[in-house]
Short mmCIF file of C-alpha atoms in Angstrom, two decimals:
data_model
loop_
_atom_site.label_atom_id
_atom_site.label_comp_id
_atom_site.label_asym_id
_atom_site.label_seq_id
_atom_site.Cartn_x
_atom_site.Cartn_y
_atom_site.Cartn_z
CA MET A 1 13.17 -12.38 15.56
CA PRO A 2 11.70 -10.89 18.77
CA ASN A 3 8.03 -11.37 19.61
CA LEU A 4 6.25 -8.19 19.20
CA ASP A 5 5.21 -6.58 22.47
CA ILE A 6 1.34 -6.41 22.57
CA ALA A 7 1.07 -5.30 26.21
CA ASN A 8 -0.73 -2.06 27.27
CA SER A 9 1.36 0.82 28.34
CA PRO A 10 1.83 0.83 32.20
CA SER A 11 -0.63 3.26 33.85
CA GLY A 12 2.33 4.68 35.90
CA LEU A 13 3.63 6.44 32.74
CA ALA A 14 0.40 8.81 32.85
CA SER A 15 2.25 11.45 34.88
CA THR A 16 5.16 11.37 32.65
CA HIS A 17 2.95 11.83 29.56
CA ASP A 18 1.19 14.79 31.26
CA TRP A 19 4.57 16.36 31.95
CA MET A 20 5.56 15.91 28.26
CA ASP A 21 2.29 17.46 27.07
CA GLY A 22 3.12 20.53 29.14
CA VAL A 23 6.54 20.83 27.52
CA HIS A 24 4.97 20.43 24.09
CA ARG A 25 2.62 23.21 24.70
CA LYS A 26 5.36 25.51 25.73
CA VAL A 27 7.47 24.63 22.79
CA GLU A 28 4.55 25.26 20.48
CA GLN A 29 3.83 28.75 22.05
CA TRP A 30 7.49 29.54 21.50
CA MET A 31 7.80 28.30 18.01
CA ALA A 32 4.73 30.42 16.90
CA GLN A 33 6.51 33.78 17.88
CA PRO A 34 7.16 35.83 14.70
CA TRP A 35 10.48 37.02 16.17
CA LEU A 36 11.79 33.44 16.33
CA TYR A 37 11.42 32.96 12.55
CA ARG A 38 13.27 36.18 11.86
CA LEU A 39 15.97 35.19 14.28
CA ALA A 40 16.32 31.74 12.70
CA LEU A 41 16.68 33.27 9.17
CA SER A 42 19.30 35.82 10.38
CA ASN A 43 21.59 33.27 12.13
CA PRO A 44 23.61 31.06 9.66
CA LEU A 45 23.41 28.20 12.38
CA THR A 46 19.63 28.00 12.30
CA ARG A 47 18.79 29.27 8.86
CA TRP A 48 18.84 25.79 7.53
CA PHE A 49 16.05 24.75 9.85
CA ALA A 50 13.70 27.54 8.93
CA GLN A 51 14.42 26.99 5.23
CA ARG A 52 13.84 23.23 5.68
CA ARG A 53 10.52 23.81 7.45
CA THR A 54 9.32 26.24 4.76
CA ARG A 55 10.20 23.72 1.95
CA GLN A 56 8.28 21.03 3.73
CA ILE A 57 5.18 23.25 4.21
CA PHE A 58 5.45 24.27 0.59
CA ASP A 59 5.61 20.62 -0.56
CA LEU A 60 2.41 19.85 1.43
CA MET A 61 0.61 22.56 -0.36
CA SER A 62 1.91 21.57 -3.75
CA GLY A 63 1.54 17.88 -3.48
CA PHE A 64 -1.53 17.73 -5.53
CA VAL A 65 0.11 19.59 -8.41
CA TYR A 66 3.06 16.98 -8.07
CA SER A 67 0.71 14.11 -8.41
CA GLN A 68 -0.90 15.74 -11.50
CA VAL A 69 2.36 16.19 -13.09
CA LEU A 70 3.03 12.47 -12.63
CA LEU A 71 -0.34 11.39 -13.86
CA SER A 72 -0.06 13.68 -16.98
CA CYS A 73 3.33 11.98 -17.79
CA VAL A 74 1.81 8.61 -17.50
CA ARG A 75 -1.28 9.38 -19.62
CA LEU A 76 0.85 11.04 -22.39
CA LYS A 77 3.08 8.05 -22.15
CA LEU A 78 6.21 10.19 -21.88
CA PHE A 79 8.00 7.56 -19.83
CA ALA A 80 7.61 4.82 -22.44
CA GLN A 81 8.67 7.19 -25.25
CA LEU A 82 11.68 8.56 -23.50
CA GLN A 83 12.62 5.09 -22.27
CA LYS A 84 13.28 4.31 -26.20
CA ALA A 85 15.33 7.43 -26.69
CA PRO A 86 15.59 11.03 -25.54
CA ALA A 87 13.56 13.52 -27.50
CA THR A 88 13.10 17.24 -28.06
CA LEU A 89 10.05 19.32 -27.10
CA GLU A 90 9.01 19.65 -30.61
CA GLU A 91 9.17 16.02 -31.07
CA LEU A 92 7.15 15.17 -27.97
CA ALA A 93 4.56 17.91 -28.80
CA SER A 94 4.02 16.36 -32.19
CA ARG A 95 3.70 12.85 -30.72
CA CYS A 96 1.37 13.87 -27.88
CA HIS A 97 -0.85 16.32 -29.88
CA MET A 98 -0.12 18.91 -27.38
CA PRO A 99 0.65 22.54 -27.69
CA GLU A 100 4.44 23.15 -27.22
CA ALA A 101 3.99 26.05 -24.78
CA ALA A 102 1.78 23.87 -22.46
CA LEU A 103 3.85 20.72 -22.87
CA GLN A 104 7.04 22.59 -22.05
CA ARG A 105 5.43 23.62 -18.68
CA LEU A 106 4.90 19.83 -17.98
CA LEU A 107 8.25 18.66 -19.04
CA LEU A 108 10.05 21.46 -16.86
CA SER A 109 7.83 20.38 -13.89
CA ALA A 110 8.70 16.82 -14.40
CA VAL A 111 12.42 17.73 -14.48
CA SER A 112 11.98 19.56 -11.30
CA LEU A 113 10.51 16.50 -9.76
CA LYS A 114 13.28 14.26 -11.15
CA LEU A 115 10.80 12.40 -13.20
CA LEU A 116 12.56 13.61 -16.34
CA GLU A 117 16.04 15.29 -17.00
CA ARG A 118 17.58 17.49 -19.61
CA ARG A 119 19.82 15.98 -21.98
CA SER A 120 22.13 17.26 -24.78
CA HIS A 121 20.86 18.99 -27.88
CA GLN A 122 17.82 20.30 -26.05
CA ARG A 123 16.31 16.94 -25.53
CA TYR A 124 14.59 15.35 -22.55
CA GLY A 125 15.20 11.84 -21.06
CA LEU A 126 14.17 9.85 -18.19
CA GLY A 127 15.19 10.98 -14.65
CA PRO A 128 16.09 8.93 -11.71
CA LEU A 129 12.44 8.56 -10.56
CA GLY A 130 11.13 8.14 -14.04
CA MET A 131 13.22 5.14 -14.80
CA PRO A 132 11.41 2.69 -12.38
CA ILE A 133 7.94 4.06 -13.63
CA ALA A 134 8.88 3.24 -17.05
CA ALA A 135 10.10 -0.22 -16.31
CA HIS A 136 7.17 -1.42 -14.11
CA GLU A 137 3.71 -1.69 -15.49
CA GLY A 138 2.33 -2.01 -11.95
CA ILE A 139 3.44 1.51 -10.84
CA ARG A 140 1.82 2.97 -13.90
CA ALA A 141 -1.37 1.22 -13.29
CA MET A 142 -1.49 2.48 -9.62
CA ILE A 143 -0.78 6.04 -10.72
CA GLU A 144 -3.71 5.94 -13.10
CA HIS A 145 -5.85 4.20 -10.53
CA ASN A 146 -5.13 6.88 -7.97
CA SER A 147 -6.93 9.60 -10.20
CA LEU A 148 -10.19 8.20 -8.71
CA LEU A 149 -8.85 9.13 -5.27
CA TYR A 150 -7.90 12.49 -6.40
CA ARG A 151 -11.31 13.18 -7.79
CA ASP A 152 -12.94 11.97 -4.45
CA LEU A 153 -10.63 14.34 -2.56
CA ALA A 154 -11.54 17.42 -4.66
CA GLU A 155 -13.59 18.55 -1.60
CA PRO A 156 -11.77 16.87 1.22
CA THR A 157 -14.27 17.81 4.04
CA THR A 158 -17.15 16.68 2.01
CA PHE A 159 -15.29 13.46 1.28
CA LEU A 160 -14.77 12.95 5.04
CA GLN A 161 -18.58 13.18 5.73
CA ASP A 162 -19.44 10.60 3.05
CA ALA A 163 -16.37 8.74 1.82
CA TRP A 164 -18.11 5.91 0.33
CA SER A 165 -20.01 7.82 -2.26
CA GLY A 166 -17.19 8.46 -4.51
CA GLN A 167 -15.45 6.82 -7.52
CA MET A 168 -13.00 4.79 -5.48
CA ALA A 169 -15.78 3.09 -3.55
CA ALA A 170 -17.37 2.09 -6.73
CA TYR A 171 -14.17 0.57 -7.93
CA TRP A 172 -13.94 -1.76 -4.93
CA PRO A 173 -17.67 -2.94 -4.41
CA TYR A 174 -16.81 -5.77 -2.08
CA ALA A 175 -15.00 -3.46 0.36
CA HIS A 176 -17.98 -1.41 1.33
CA ALA A 177 -20.82 -3.92 0.90
CA ALA A 178 -23.30 -3.86 3.65
CA THR A 179 -23.14 -7.61 4.15
CA PRO A 180 -20.69 -10.32 3.15
CA GLN A 181 -23.28 -11.69 0.86
CA GLN A 182 -23.27 -8.46 -1.10
CA ALA A 183 -19.56 -8.57 -1.60
CA LYS A 184 -19.94 -12.29 -2.62
CA GLU A 185 -22.26 -11.12 -5.42
CA ALA A 186 -20.13 -8.47 -6.94
CA ASP A 187 -20.57 -8.67 -10.74
CA ALA A 188 -17.88 -10.17 -13.02
CA ALA A 189 -17.01 -6.91 -14.62
CA HIS A 190 -16.00 -5.30 -11.21
CA VAL A 191 -14.13 -8.52 -10.30
CA ASP A 192 -12.11 -8.61 -13.43
CA ARG A 193 -11.32 -4.97 -13.10
CA TYR A 194 -9.96 -4.97 -9.55
CA SER A 195 -8.35 -8.42 -9.82
CA ALA A 196 -6.25 -7.13 -12.85
CA LEU A 197 -5.19 -4.15 -10.83
CA MET A 198 -4.12 -6.14 -7.84
CA ALA A 199 -2.26 -8.53 -10.11
CA ALA A 200 -0.40 -5.53 -11.96
CA SER A 201 0.39 -3.81 -8.63
CA GLN A 202 1.68 -6.99 -6.78
CA THR A 203 5.21 -7.12 -8.03
CA PHE A 204 6.92 -5.51 -5.19
CA VAL A 205 4.76 -6.97 -2.56
CA LEU A 206 5.33 -10.50 -3.84
CA GLN A 207 9.01 -9.91 -3.99
CA GLU A 208 9.04 -8.71 -0.31
CA VAL A 209 7.15 -11.77 0.82
CA LEU A 210 9.09 -14.37 -1.19
CA ASP A 211 12.33 -13.00 -0.25
CA THR A 212 11.63 -12.59 3.46
CA PHE A 213 9.74 -15.75 4.49
CA PRO A 214 11.14 -19.24 4.56
CA PHE A 215 8.48 -21.23 2.56
CA GLY A 216 10.83 -24.21 2.15
CA GLN A 217 10.08 -25.57 5.58
CA TYR A 218 6.33 -26.10 4.74
CA ARG A 219 4.43 -28.71 2.68
CA CYS A 220 1.15 -27.15 1.83
CA VAL A 221 0.25 -23.51 1.46
CA LEU A 222 -3.35 -22.04 1.44
CA ASP A 223 -3.65 -18.62 0.05
CA VAL A 224 -6.82 -16.88 1.31
CA GLY A 225 -8.16 -14.14 -0.97
CA ALA A 226 -5.97 -15.45 -3.72
CA GLY A 227 -7.10 -13.11 -6.41
CA LYS A 228 -5.84 -14.14 -9.88
CA GLY A 229 -3.38 -16.54 -8.27
CA ARG A 230 -0.27 -14.67 -9.21
CA PHE A 231 1.42 -15.02 -5.83
CA MET A 232 0.84 -18.85 -5.90
CA ALA A 233 2.28 -19.09 -9.40
CA GLU A 234 5.47 -17.25 -8.33
CA LEU A 235 5.63 -19.30 -5.17
CA ALA A 236 5.34 -22.61 -7.29
CA GLY A 237 8.21 -21.45 -9.40
CA ARG A 238 10.47 -21.21 -6.34
CA GLU A 239 9.36 -23.98 -4.20
CA LYS A 240 8.28 -26.85 -6.42
CA GLN A 241 7.74 -29.26 -3.66
CA LEU A 242 4.67 -27.38 -2.20
CA ARG A 243 1.13 -28.41 -2.54
CA LEU A 244 -0.91 -25.10 -3.33
CA GLN A 245 -4.47 -24.28 -2.29
CA LEU A 246 -6.28 -21.19 -3.43
CA PHE A 247 -9.46 -19.74 -1.72
CA ASP A 248 -11.53 -16.86 -3.03
CA LEU A 249 -14.91 -16.01 -4.48
CA PRO A 250 -16.00 -18.36 -7.37
CA GLN A 251 -15.67 -15.70 -9.90
CA VAL A 252 -12.22 -14.56 -8.82
CA LEU A 253 -10.88 -18.15 -8.75
CA ALA A 254 -12.05 -18.60 -12.28
CA LEU A 255 -9.70 -15.92 -13.33
CA ALA A 256 -6.98 -17.62 -11.29
CA ARG A 257 -7.60 -20.98 -13.15
CA HIS A 258 -7.40 -19.18 -16.52
CA ASN A 259 -4.22 -17.31 -15.42
CA HIS A 260 -2.54 -20.46 -14.27
CA ALA A 261 -3.42 -22.32 -17.40
CA ALA A 262 -2.04 -19.54 -19.52
CA LEU A 263 1.29 -19.84 -17.40
CA GLY A 264 1.46 -23.64 -17.77
CA LEU A 265 1.59 -23.97 -14.05
CA GLN A 266 2.67 -27.61 -13.29
CA ALA A 267 2.40 -27.64 -9.55
CA GLU A 268 -0.24 -29.39 -7.57
CA VAL A 269 -2.99 -26.69 -7.30
CA GLU A 270 -6.42 -27.04 -5.56
CA TYR A 271 -9.10 -24.34 -6.14
CA HIS A 272 -11.66 -23.98 -3.26
CA PRO A 273 -14.29 -21.40 -4.18
CA GLY A 274 -16.12 -19.75 -1.33
CA SER A 275 -16.45 -16.65 0.91
CA PHE A 276 -14.19 -16.46 4.09
CA PHE A 277 -17.14 -14.84 5.83
CA ASP A 278 -19.77 -17.60 5.06
CA ASP A 279 -17.76 -20.70 4.35
CA ALA A 280 -15.14 -22.79 6.10
CA LEU A 281 -11.67 -22.83 4.83
CA PRO A 282 -10.34 -25.98 3.38
CA GLN A 283 -8.09 -28.15 5.62
CA GLY A 284 -4.62 -29.58 5.00
CA ALA A 285 -2.31 -26.74 4.81
CA ASP A 286 0.38 -26.10 7.56
CA LEU A 287 0.79 -22.52 6.22
CA VAL A 288 -2.02 -20.08 5.42
CA THR A 289 -0.99 -16.73 3.65
CA LEU A 290 -3.31 -13.59 3.86
CA ILE A 291 -1.65 -11.01 1.50
CA ARG A 292 -3.18 -7.49 1.24
CA VAL A 293 -6.69 -8.73 2.49
CA ALA A 294 -7.02 -7.69 6.24
CA HIS A 295 -6.64 -3.89 5.54
CA ASP A 296 -9.68 -3.94 3.20
CA HIS A 297 -12.16 -4.79 5.93
CA PRO A 298 -13.38 -3.52 9.28
CA ASP A 299 -12.35 -5.04 12.61
CA ASP A 300 -15.18 -7.47 13.14
CA GLN A 301 -14.78 -9.05 9.66
CA VAL A 302 -10.98 -9.31 10.15
CA ARG A 303 -11.55 -11.17 13.36
CA THR A 304 -13.92 -13.49 11.46
CA ILE A 305 -11.17 -14.17 8.98
CA PHE A 306 -8.59 -14.71 11.61
CA GLN A 307 -10.94 -17.29 13.31
CA LYS A 308 -11.53 -19.12 10.06
CA ILE A 309 -7.87 -19.53 9.50
CA PHE A 310 -7.12 -20.50 13.07
CA ASP A 311 -9.84 -23.23 12.77
CA ALA A 312 -8.52 -24.43 9.48
CA LEU A 313 -4.84 -24.76 10.58
CA PRO A 314 -3.40 -27.83 12.33
CA VAL A 315 -1.78 -27.69 15.74
CA GLY A 316 1.44 -25.75 15.12
CA GLY A 317 0.34 -24.40 11.93
CA THR A 318 1.38 -20.96 10.73
CA LEU A 319 -0.30 -17.82 9.48
CA LEU A 320 1.68 -15.21 7.36
CA LEU A 321 -0.06 -11.94 7.07
CA ALA A 322 1.51 -9.35 4.65
CA GLU A 323 0.22 -5.96 3.87
CA PRO A 324 0.98 -2.26 4.35
CA MET A 325 0.80 -1.43 8.04
CA ALA A 326 0.81 1.95 9.92
CA GLN A 327 3.86 2.95 11.80
CA GLU A 328 3.38 2.83 15.65
CA PRO A 329 1.91 6.12 17.03
CA LEU A 330 5.25 7.75 17.92
CA GLU A 331 6.83 6.69 14.63
CA ALA A 332 4.20 7.84 12.04
CA GLN A 333 5.39 8.62 8.63
CA ALA A 334 4.08 10.60 5.84
CA GLY A 335 3.32 7.60 3.71
CA ASP A 336 0.56 6.48 6.33
CA ALA A 337 -1.46 9.44 5.20
CA TYR A 338 -1.87 8.15 1.79
CA PHE A 339 -3.15 4.59 3.04
CA HIS A 340 -5.38 6.24 5.62
CA PHE A 341 -7.26 8.13 3.02
CA TYR A 342 -7.09 5.41 0.44
CA LEU A 343 -8.61 2.82 2.58
CA LEU A 344 -11.30 5.19 3.65
CA ALA A 345 -12.24 6.04 0.09
CA MET A 346 -12.15 2.28 -0.68
CA GLY A 347 -14.51 1.03 1.95
CA ALA A 348 -14.49 -0.05 5.71
CA GLY A 349 -11.18 -1.15 5.96
CA ARG A 350 -8.24 0.72 7.72
CA LEU A 351 -4.56 0.90 8.12
CA ARG A 352 -3.50 -0.94 11.34
CA THR A 353 -0.25 -0.93 13.31
CA PRO A 354 1.52 -4.25 13.78
CA THR A 355 0.61 -3.97 17.55
CA GLU A 356 -3.11 -3.82 16.56
CA LEU A 357 -2.98 -6.85 14.31
CA SER A 358 -0.94 -8.66 16.85
CA ARG A 359 -3.61 -8.11 19.49
CA MET A 360 -6.32 -9.25 17.19
CA LEU A 361 -4.47 -12.40 16.33
CA ALA A 362 -3.68 -13.09 20.08
CA ASP A 363 -7.39 -12.73 20.83
CA THR A 364 -8.14 -15.30 18.12
CA GLY A 365 -5.70 -17.66 19.96
CA PHE A 366 -2.58 -17.43 17.90
CA VAL A 367 0.74 -17.35 19.83
CA HIS A 368 4.25 -16.27 18.99
CA VAL A 369 3.32 -13.36 16.92
CA GLU A 370 6.44 -11.93 15.20
CA LEU A 371 7.06 -8.97 12.93
CA LEU A 372 9.53 -9.99 10.37
CA PRO A 373 12.14 -7.38 9.31
CA ASN A 374 12.10 -6.80 5.49
CA ALA A 375 13.88 -4.58 3.00
CA MET A 376 11.18 -2.37 1.82
CA PRO A 377 8.37 -1.95 4.55
CA ILE A 378 6.51 0.71 2.48
CA HIS A 379 5.48 -2.01 0.12
CA THR A 380 4.43 -4.46 2.68
CA ARG A 381 5.18 -5.55 6.30
CA LEU A 382 4.99 -9.31 7.47
CA LEU A 383 3.45 -10.79 10.69
CA VAL A 384 3.86 -14.47 11.52
CA ALA A 385 1.62 -16.15 13.98
CA ARG A 386 1.21 -19.86 15.13
CA LYS A 387 -1.59 -22.02 16.27
CA PRO A 388 -0.52 -23.36 19.67
CA GLY A 389 0.02 -26.97 20.39
CA CYS A 390 -1.94 -29.30 22.71
#
C-alpha cells in the first residue's frame, strides 16, 4: 500500500499549465462552432460522439425527473409489492389508489430507468436497478431522506446564498450548530431521527470497512462518533477477541446501549459519553475508527477531532478514517456533485479529497498516511494513519 503523496505540485509546472490552458481555450472555441456539430452528425465515424454528448446533456436536464420517479416508486411501495410477484397496471392502481393513466406514466418511466421491467401477460416486475432497492431498507431510507434536499434545491441559486435555512439543515442540527455546545444539546427527538437514518444507511459502508481493514491485529478499538453502535456490533461478531470502546454524545450512546442490549452483544464494551470538541477521548485503544464523521464538520473542527484522537492513541497507534471522499481535481466524477451539495445543505462540512485529509492528518502529527484500495469507493474510502514512535 503506497503512501499517499501529500506534497505540493512543483512550481516549475506553472508554464506547462499555462500552455495547457491555452490549448483548452482553443478546443473550446473550436467545439462551439455550429458547423462542427453538423459535421459530426453527418459522419458515421463521429456521429456516436455527438449523440453521446447530447444524451449526457439531456440526462443532466432530466435528472430531477429521474429522482422523482425513484422517490414515487419508493413512496408507493412498488418495489416491495413487485418483489413478492409481478402485477398488472390495474392491480397496482388498485393497491396504490392511483388513477391508471397517471400510474402508467410512472411505471413506463420506471421501466425506462431500469427500475422496473415489462413481464408476460402485461405485468410489471422488478428491473435490475429495482432489485437492490427492494432488498435493502437503507437504500429506500436514503431515497426518502433525499426528498429534503430536493425541496431545498427547488431554487438552487437562493439555496447557494443561504444553504442552512432549509429542511436538510433542520434534520442535522449538530452539523450547523454555531458552537460545539449547541451540537451537544441537540434534543433527543433529533438525535433519535438522524441516528436511525445513519444506522439504516450504514450497511454498504460497514461492509467496505470490515472487508478491507485487518482488525485482527489489534486488541482494543475506540469508535469516535459511534452513533447507535451498529459498526461495533458488526465488528464484535467478526473479531471476538477485541475490546470495544464507544464515544459519542450521551443521548446518542443511550441509543447504542439499547441497541446492543437488544442484539445480546456479549463482547467487552465500554461506553464513554462526551463531546469530541469539549472532552478528552478515553485511553487504552490501539486503534481509533472515525466513520462518516469528518465530512460533517468544517476544517477547524476536524483538526480538533484529529488532535483529540492523536492524544488518545498510544505510540504506534492507528487511526482508521472512513467516509466518502472527493476525487482528486483531475479525476472528479459526477457523484462528487451530490456530496458537495448534500453536505452544504446539511451544515458546515464538506467533501474532501484524500490528499486534503492526508495533509490535515500530517499537520496533526500522524505519519505513514495510506489510502487503502477498496471494492466500492462510492460508498466510502479508507485512510489509515499512525502515531509515530519515540
